[in-house]
Short mmCIF file of C-alpha atoms in Angstrom, two decimals:
data_model
loop_
_atom_site.label_atom_id
_atom_site.label_comp_id
_atom_site.label_asym_id
_atom_site.label_seq_id
_atom_site.Cartn_x
_atom_site.Cartn_y
_atom_site.Cartn_z
CA MET A 167 -84.31 -13.99 185.46
CA PRO A 168 -80.61 -13.57 184.55
CA ALA A 169 -78.42 -11.09 186.45
CA PRO A 170 -78.03 -7.70 184.72
CA GLY A 171 -74.27 -7.64 185.10
CA LEU A 172 -71.21 -9.79 185.41
CA ILE A 173 -68.14 -9.55 187.62
CA LEU A 174 -65.28 -10.71 185.41
CA ILE A 175 -62.02 -12.00 186.90
CA PRO A 176 -59.23 -12.97 184.48
CA ALA A 177 -56.90 -15.39 186.28
CA TYR A 178 -53.63 -17.10 185.48
CA ASN A 179 -52.05 -19.39 188.09
CA GLU A 180 -53.89 -17.65 190.93
CA ALA A 181 -54.80 -20.76 192.96
CA GLN A 182 -53.29 -19.25 196.10
CA SER A 183 -55.21 -15.99 196.13
CA LEU A 184 -58.37 -16.97 194.21
CA PRO A 185 -60.38 -18.69 197.02
CA GLY A 186 -60.10 -15.63 199.27
CA VAL A 187 -60.90 -13.26 196.40
CA LEU A 188 -63.92 -15.31 195.33
CA CYS A 189 -65.25 -15.41 198.88
CA ARG A 190 -65.32 -11.58 198.96
CA VAL A 191 -66.51 -11.27 195.36
CA ARG A 192 -69.43 -13.62 195.94
CA THR A 193 -70.62 -11.55 198.88
CA ALA A 194 -70.52 -8.38 196.77
CA ALA A 195 -72.17 -10.17 193.84
CA GLN A 196 -75.04 -11.41 196.02
CA GLN A 197 -75.63 -7.93 197.41
CA LEU A 198 -75.68 -6.39 193.93
CA GLY A 199 -77.47 -9.28 192.20
CA LEU A 200 -74.61 -9.97 189.79
CA ASP A 201 -73.05 -13.13 188.37
CA VAL A 202 -69.35 -13.94 188.65
CA LEU A 203 -67.15 -15.31 185.87
CA VAL A 204 -63.55 -16.43 186.20
CA VAL A 205 -61.65 -16.64 182.91
CA ASP A 206 -58.91 -19.16 183.57
CA ASP A 207 -56.18 -18.22 181.11
CA GLY A 208 -54.64 -21.66 180.65
CA SER A 209 -53.44 -21.93 184.25
CA ARG A 210 -51.19 -24.84 185.19
CA ASP A 211 -52.44 -24.87 188.78
CA ALA A 212 -55.89 -25.49 190.26
CA THR A 213 -57.30 -22.04 189.36
CA ALA A 214 -60.19 -23.42 187.25
CA SER A 215 -61.20 -26.21 189.63
CA LEU A 216 -61.10 -23.83 192.61
CA ALA A 217 -63.32 -21.37 190.75
CA ARG A 218 -65.82 -24.11 189.89
CA ALA A 219 -65.71 -25.44 193.45
CA ALA A 220 -66.51 -21.93 194.70
CA GLY A 221 -69.72 -22.08 192.68
CA VAL A 222 -68.92 -19.29 190.22
CA LYS A 223 -68.97 -19.53 186.43
CA CYS A 224 -65.63 -20.43 184.87
CA VAL A 225 -64.36 -20.68 181.31
CA SER A 226 -60.90 -22.06 180.61
CA HIS A 227 -58.48 -21.33 177.81
CA VAL A 228 -56.51 -24.31 176.57
CA TYR A 229 -53.36 -22.16 176.31
CA ASN A 230 -52.13 -19.09 178.17
CA GLU A 231 -53.25 -16.32 175.81
CA GLY A 232 -52.56 -13.23 177.92
CA TYR A 233 -54.61 -10.74 179.91
CA ALA A 234 -56.22 -8.93 176.97
CA VAL A 235 -57.43 -12.17 175.37
CA ALA A 236 -58.80 -13.38 178.71
CA LEU A 237 -60.74 -10.10 178.97
CA GLN A 238 -61.98 -10.50 175.41
CA THR A 239 -63.21 -14.02 176.19
CA GLY A 240 -65.08 -12.54 179.15
CA MET A 241 -66.67 -9.91 176.87
CA LYS A 242 -67.73 -12.57 174.37
CA PHE A 243 -69.23 -14.58 177.23
CA ALA A 244 -71.06 -11.55 178.62
CA LEU A 245 -72.52 -10.62 175.22
CA CYS A 246 -73.43 -14.23 174.50
CA TYR A 247 -75.42 -14.52 177.77
CA GLY A 248 -77.00 -11.08 177.57
CA TYR A 249 -75.27 -9.19 180.39
CA ARG A 250 -75.66 -5.41 180.18
CA PHE A 251 -72.45 -4.45 181.97
CA VAL A 252 -69.23 -6.01 183.21
CA ALA A 253 -67.10 -5.15 186.25
CA ILE A 254 -63.50 -6.30 185.84
CA LEU A 255 -61.39 -7.20 188.88
CA ASP A 256 -57.89 -8.64 189.23
CA ALA A 257 -57.59 -12.13 190.68
CA ASP A 258 -54.71 -11.25 192.99
CA GLY A 259 -56.88 -9.76 195.73
CA GLN A 260 -55.62 -6.20 195.26
CA HIS A 261 -59.07 -4.86 194.38
CA ASP A 262 -61.88 -4.57 196.92
CA PRO A 263 -65.09 -6.11 195.48
CA GLY A 264 -67.03 -3.92 197.90
CA GLU A 265 -66.10 -0.95 195.69
CA ILE A 266 -67.92 -2.35 192.64
CA ALA A 267 -71.14 -0.72 193.90
CA GLY A 268 -69.41 2.69 193.87
CA LEU A 269 -68.17 2.22 190.32
CA LEU A 270 -71.62 1.11 189.15
CA GLU A 271 -73.17 4.13 190.82
CA VAL A 272 -70.74 6.42 188.95
CA GLN A 273 -71.52 4.61 185.70
CA ARG A 274 -75.27 5.06 186.22
CA ARG A 275 -74.99 8.69 187.32
CA GLU A 276 -72.59 9.75 184.57
CA GLU A 277 -74.12 7.46 181.92
CA ALA A 278 -70.58 6.36 181.19
CA ASP A 279 -69.47 3.54 178.92
CA VAL A 280 -66.23 2.98 180.79
CA VAL A 281 -65.55 3.63 184.47
CA VAL A 282 -61.89 3.31 185.43
CA GLY A 283 -61.13 2.68 189.08
CA SER A 284 -58.33 5.11 189.90
CA ARG A 285 -55.79 4.58 192.67
CA TYR A 286 -54.71 8.21 192.49
CA LEU A 287 -57.96 10.15 192.30
CA THR A 288 -58.20 10.75 196.04
CA GLY A 289 -54.49 10.84 196.71
CA ALA A 290 -54.80 7.78 199.00
CA GLY A 291 -51.53 5.88 198.88
CA TYR A 292 -50.88 3.03 196.51
CA ARG A 293 -47.30 1.91 196.94
CA ALA A 294 -45.38 0.92 193.85
CA THR A 295 -41.72 1.04 192.93
CA ALA A 296 -40.40 4.42 191.76
CA ALA A 297 -39.91 3.11 188.20
CA ARG A 298 -43.43 1.77 188.09
CA ARG A 299 -44.89 4.98 189.52
CA LEU A 300 -43.01 6.97 186.89
CA GLY A 301 -44.32 4.69 184.13
CA MET A 302 -47.89 4.97 185.43
CA LEU A 303 -47.60 8.75 185.63
CA LEU A 304 -46.17 9.07 182.12
CA PHE A 305 -48.79 6.86 180.54
CA SER A 306 -51.61 8.53 182.47
CA ARG A 307 -50.39 11.93 181.22
CA LEU A 308 -50.05 10.55 177.69
CA SER A 309 -53.57 9.08 177.86
CA SER A 310 -54.93 12.40 179.13
CA TRP A 311 -53.23 14.27 176.28
CA LEU A 312 -54.41 11.83 173.61
CA THR A 313 -58.00 11.51 174.83
CA GLY A 314 -58.48 15.07 176.06
CA LEU A 315 -59.71 13.69 179.40
CA HIS A 316 -58.22 13.94 182.88
CA ILE A 317 -56.91 10.42 183.42
CA THR A 318 -55.02 9.72 186.63
CA ASP A 319 -54.66 5.94 186.40
CA SER A 320 -54.50 4.49 182.90
CA THR A 321 -53.03 1.18 184.10
CA SER A 322 -55.84 0.26 186.51
CA GLY A 323 -57.32 -3.20 186.11
CA PHE A 324 -60.50 -2.33 188.03
CA LYS A 325 -63.06 -1.16 185.48
CA VAL A 326 -66.75 -1.22 184.65
CA LEU A 327 -67.81 -1.45 181.01
CA SER A 328 -71.18 -0.85 179.37
CA GLU A 329 -72.64 -3.16 176.74
CA ARG A 330 -71.34 -0.82 174.03
CA ALA A 331 -67.79 -0.97 175.35
CA MET A 332 -68.08 -4.74 175.75
CA ALA A 333 -69.13 -5.14 172.13
CA MET A 334 -66.11 -3.11 170.98
CA LEU A 335 -63.71 -5.08 173.13
CA ALA A 336 -65.18 -8.36 171.90
CA LEU A 337 -64.05 -7.35 168.40
CA GLU A 338 -60.61 -6.02 169.35
CA SER A 339 -58.22 -7.38 171.94
CA LEU A 340 -56.00 -4.48 172.96
CA GLY A 341 -52.62 -4.95 174.62
CA ASP A 342 -53.02 -4.87 178.37
CA PHE A 343 -56.28 -2.91 178.16
CA HIS A 344 -54.58 0.22 179.49
CA SER A 345 -53.85 3.52 177.64
CA GLU A 346 -54.46 1.96 174.22
CA ALA A 347 -57.94 0.81 175.26
CA LEU A 348 -58.81 4.23 176.66
CA LEU A 349 -57.69 5.85 173.40
CA PHE A 350 -59.67 3.30 171.39
CA PHE A 351 -62.83 3.94 173.41
CA SER A 352 -62.33 7.69 173.38
CA MET A 353 -61.75 7.88 169.63
CA SER A 354 -64.83 5.69 169.14
CA GLY A 355 -66.98 8.22 170.99
CA LEU A 356 -67.48 6.30 174.23
CA LYS A 357 -67.73 8.17 177.53
CA ILE A 358 -64.90 7.44 179.98
CA VAL A 359 -64.89 8.54 183.62
CA GLU A 360 -62.77 7.70 186.62
CA ALA A 361 -63.90 6.75 190.12
CA PRO A 362 -61.73 6.42 193.22
CA ILE A 363 -60.69 2.97 194.43
CA THR A 364 -58.28 1.61 197.02
CA VAL A 365 -55.75 -1.07 196.15
CA ALA A 366 -54.18 -3.53 198.60
CA GLU A 367 -50.78 -5.16 198.30
CA ARG A 368 -50.61 -8.47 196.43
CA LYS A 369 -50.51 -11.30 199.00
CA ALA A 370 -49.76 -14.32 196.80
CA GLY A 371 -49.01 -15.29 193.22
CA ARG A 372 -46.91 -13.38 190.70
CA SER A 373 -47.52 -10.12 188.86
CA MET A 374 -48.10 -10.46 185.11
CA TYR A 375 -45.16 -8.08 184.62
CA SER A 376 -41.73 -9.64 184.92
CA VAL A 377 -38.61 -7.44 184.74
CA ALA A 378 -38.34 -8.10 181.00
CA GLY A 379 -42.08 -7.48 180.64
CA SER A 380 -41.78 -4.13 182.41
CA LEU A 381 -39.01 -3.06 180.04
CA TYR A 382 -41.02 -4.21 177.04
CA TYR A 383 -44.27 -2.59 178.23
CA PRO A 384 -43.61 1.09 177.31
CA PHE A 385 -42.45 0.29 173.78
CA LYS A 386 -45.36 -2.09 173.20
CA THR A 387 -47.87 0.44 174.54
CA LEU A 388 -46.48 3.29 172.43
CA LEU A 389 -46.71 1.17 169.27
CA LEU A 390 -50.21 0.03 170.25
CA LEU A 391 -51.30 3.64 170.72
CA LEU A 392 -50.10 4.44 167.21
CA VAL A 393 -51.83 1.36 165.77
CA VAL A 394 -55.09 2.13 167.62
CA GLY A 395 -54.98 5.71 166.30
CA LEU A 396 -54.43 4.55 162.72
CA LYS A 397 -57.04 1.81 162.96
CA THR A 398 -59.74 4.04 164.41
CA ARG A 399 -59.10 6.69 161.74
CA LEU A 400 -59.39 4.01 159.05
CA TRP A 401 -62.72 2.83 160.50
CA ARG A 402 -64.01 6.40 160.56
CA ARG A 403 -63.09 6.88 156.90
CA GLN A 404 -64.79 3.60 156.00
CA GLU A 405 -67.92 4.67 157.92
CA LEU A 406 -67.95 8.01 156.12
CA ARG A 407 -67.68 6.28 152.74
CA ALA A 408 -70.47 3.86 153.68
CA MET B 262 -16.67 -17.00 140.05
CA THR B 263 -14.27 -19.90 139.46
CA PHE B 264 -15.46 -23.19 137.95
CA GLN B 265 -14.87 -24.88 141.31
CA GLY B 266 -16.99 -22.22 143.06
CA GLN B 267 -19.80 -22.79 140.57
CA ILE B 268 -19.70 -26.55 141.15
CA VAL B 269 -19.82 -26.05 144.94
CA THR B 270 -22.77 -23.63 144.58
CA ILE B 271 -24.70 -26.14 142.49
CA LEU B 272 -23.93 -28.99 144.90
CA VAL B 273 -25.05 -26.93 147.93
CA ALA B 274 -28.20 -25.92 146.05
CA LEU B 275 -28.94 -29.56 145.23
CA VAL B 276 -28.56 -30.57 148.87
CA VAL B 277 -30.91 -27.78 149.95
CA VAL B 278 -33.44 -28.79 147.26
CA ALA B 279 -33.25 -32.39 148.52
CA VAL B 280 -33.99 -31.18 152.06
CA ILE B 281 -36.93 -29.10 150.78
CA LEU B 282 -38.33 -32.05 148.80
CA ARG B 283 -38.05 -34.28 151.86
CA LEU B 284 -39.92 -31.72 153.96
CA LEU B 285 -42.60 -31.47 151.26
CA ARG B 286 -42.91 -35.26 151.03
CA ASP B 287 -43.37 -35.54 154.82
CA GLN B 288 -45.90 -32.69 154.76
CA ASN B 289 -43.69 -30.58 157.01
CA LEU B 290 -43.60 -27.73 154.50
CA GLU B 291 -46.38 -26.13 152.50
CA ILE B 292 -46.09 -26.30 148.70
CA ALA B 293 -46.09 -22.49 148.51
CA TYR B 294 -43.07 -22.21 150.82
CA GLY B 295 -41.31 -25.04 148.96
CA LEU B 296 -41.79 -23.15 145.70
CA LEU B 297 -40.55 -19.94 147.30
CA TRP B 298 -37.29 -21.49 148.55
CA ILE B 299 -36.63 -23.51 145.39
CA GLY B 300 -37.26 -20.40 143.27
CA LEU B 301 -34.89 -18.39 145.44
CA LEU B 302 -32.22 -21.07 145.20
CA GLY B 303 -32.63 -21.22 141.43
CA PHE B 304 -32.09 -17.46 141.23
CA VAL B 305 -28.94 -17.65 143.36
CA VAL B 306 -27.53 -20.50 141.23
CA LEU B 307 -28.28 -18.52 138.05
CA LEU B 308 -26.38 -15.52 139.43
CA MET B 309 -23.42 -17.69 140.42
CA VAL B 310 -23.20 -19.67 137.22
CA PHE B 311 -23.85 -16.90 134.67
CA THR B 312 -21.31 -14.23 135.56
CA PRO B 313 -22.71 -11.60 133.09
CA LEU B 314 -26.04 -11.78 134.93
CA LEU B 315 -24.29 -11.13 138.27
CA ASN B 316 -22.40 -8.21 136.73
CA LEU B 317 -25.67 -6.79 135.38
CA VAL B 318 -27.29 -7.05 138.84
CA THR B 319 -24.21 -5.39 140.40
CA ARG B 320 -24.54 -2.44 137.99
CA LEU B 321 -28.32 -2.23 138.52
CA VAL B 322 -28.07 -1.97 142.31
CA GLY B 323 -25.18 0.47 142.05
CA ALA B 324 -22.63 -1.73 143.81
CA ILE B 325 -18.94 -1.80 142.97
CA TYR B 326 -18.26 -5.44 143.80
CA PRO B 327 -20.54 -8.39 142.93
CA VAL B 328 -20.28 -9.66 146.50
CA SER B 329 -21.76 -6.38 147.80
CA ALA B 330 -24.65 -6.67 145.36
CA LEU B 331 -25.28 -10.25 146.45
CA SER B 332 -25.20 -9.30 150.14
CA LEU B 333 -27.66 -6.45 149.56
CA LEU B 334 -30.03 -8.69 147.58
CA ALA B 335 -29.78 -11.47 150.17
CA PHE B 336 -30.52 -9.02 153.00
CA ALA B 337 -33.50 -7.51 151.18
CA VAL B 338 -35.01 -10.84 150.14
CA LEU B 339 -34.48 -12.51 153.53
CA THR B 340 -35.94 -9.50 155.35
CA LEU B 341 -39.03 -9.61 153.14
CA ILE B 342 -39.41 -13.33 153.69
CA LEU B 343 -39.08 -12.91 157.47
CA ILE B 344 -41.71 -10.15 157.53
CA TYR B 345 -44.00 -12.34 155.43
CA LEU B 346 -43.47 -15.29 157.79
CA SER B 347 -44.00 -13.07 160.88
CA SER B 348 -47.29 -11.99 159.35
CA LYS B 349 -48.27 -15.62 158.70
CA VAL B 350 -47.40 -16.57 162.31
CA SER B 351 -49.46 -13.62 163.58
CA VAL B 352 -52.47 -14.69 161.53
CA LEU B 353 -52.12 -18.25 162.82
CA ALA B 354 -51.78 -16.98 166.41
CA ARG B 355 -54.96 -14.92 166.01
CA ARG B 356 -56.83 -17.93 164.61
CA GLN B 357 -55.56 -20.09 167.45
CA LYS B 358 -56.71 -17.44 169.95
CA ASP B 359 -60.18 -17.37 168.36
CA LEU B 360 -60.37 -21.17 168.53
CA ASP B 361 -59.20 -21.19 172.15
CA GLN B 362 -61.93 -18.69 173.05
CA GLN B 363 -64.59 -20.71 171.19
CA ILE B 364 -63.48 -23.91 172.91
CA ALA B 365 -63.64 -22.16 176.30
CA LEU B 366 -67.20 -20.92 175.65
CA LEU B 367 -68.39 -24.24 174.20
CA GLU B 368 -66.88 -26.18 177.08
CA PHE B 369 -68.72 -23.91 179.51
CA GLU B 370 -72.00 -24.53 177.69
CA LEU B 371 -71.38 -28.26 177.71
CA ARG B 372 -70.66 -28.27 181.45
CA GLU B 373 -73.81 -26.24 182.10
CA ARG B 374 -75.89 -28.74 180.12
CA GLU B 375 -74.34 -31.68 181.91
CA THR B 376 -75.01 -30.21 185.33
CA ALA B 377 -78.53 -28.98 184.47
CA PRO B 378 -81.50 -31.02 185.78
CA PRO B 379 -82.77 -33.57 183.17
CA ALA B 380 -85.94 -31.57 182.47
CA ASP B 381 -83.87 -28.54 181.41
CA ARG B 382 -81.57 -30.42 179.03
CA GLY B 383 -84.04 -30.65 176.17
CA GLY B 384 -83.47 -32.66 172.99
#
């Protein structure tokens, strides 16, 4: 009998941190009866072979397509193999796989389509640079204002998605899957809740945000928010006409 | 424009057309793009060679000097072409992304079949 859910780990050049992450993820997966999938996003190191050697499922992009596309590939995989929910973790070891159970419990209790693991819900410290903290705060406030929900951490990569959310994400790859994705889900009528998580410091590898990427991020996200708003309104109009 | 200027314009246009034809011959340029650039060149040559036409265009766009009208037209046309090409690149990037995802999923399926016990392989 196939597992009901999938732990999805998008990874790009994470050979250093992946073995340790997979060791912890496999323990959590066994306890919860879940499968594990690593989406190797065209890594130039041994990310894919390490994932396969660790005995987890692994799909590999030929080229580096970016985080959102890697997530979308994971959603397509999950839908293709009949998984009912997906828990997304970063491959850098910052997320604690032991907290997946808590997020799944919140999803079940709240009947939510999207559970966002928030670093700021309990006030427990996550240390980031002042500029980054300011960016996170601004986009969380913006997401709250746009969705009408209380969102404390719109840039979290630790999420649980229902089958409905997976199907939507399989159709649309959205930026970095942050504020724009929350707006997209919210405008599409999906239920979003937050659950507290703890985040450790990155031990190896490089963040997907370079200095140039961090400067580009706010402009890209603002434009994406506008596009998502326009697109969702267009879909609604088309649905009404149909 | 002086007679010498007209001759230079035509010579430059001929060189560019030769480059376009070479690219088309070697299949390094799509016919549609070849037509677009040759058509654009033809229009520029027409403006340069037939001065009354350039004067008419200058009056139509509300410019005082023909060179201003030409600059405005060049900017508008090149901007449109760049937007069109950006759109084409985006469509190609999306198709490439879809193919990359399909390859990733198919490769996974293939690996699973190869590693499955013989009884489970079927066929």
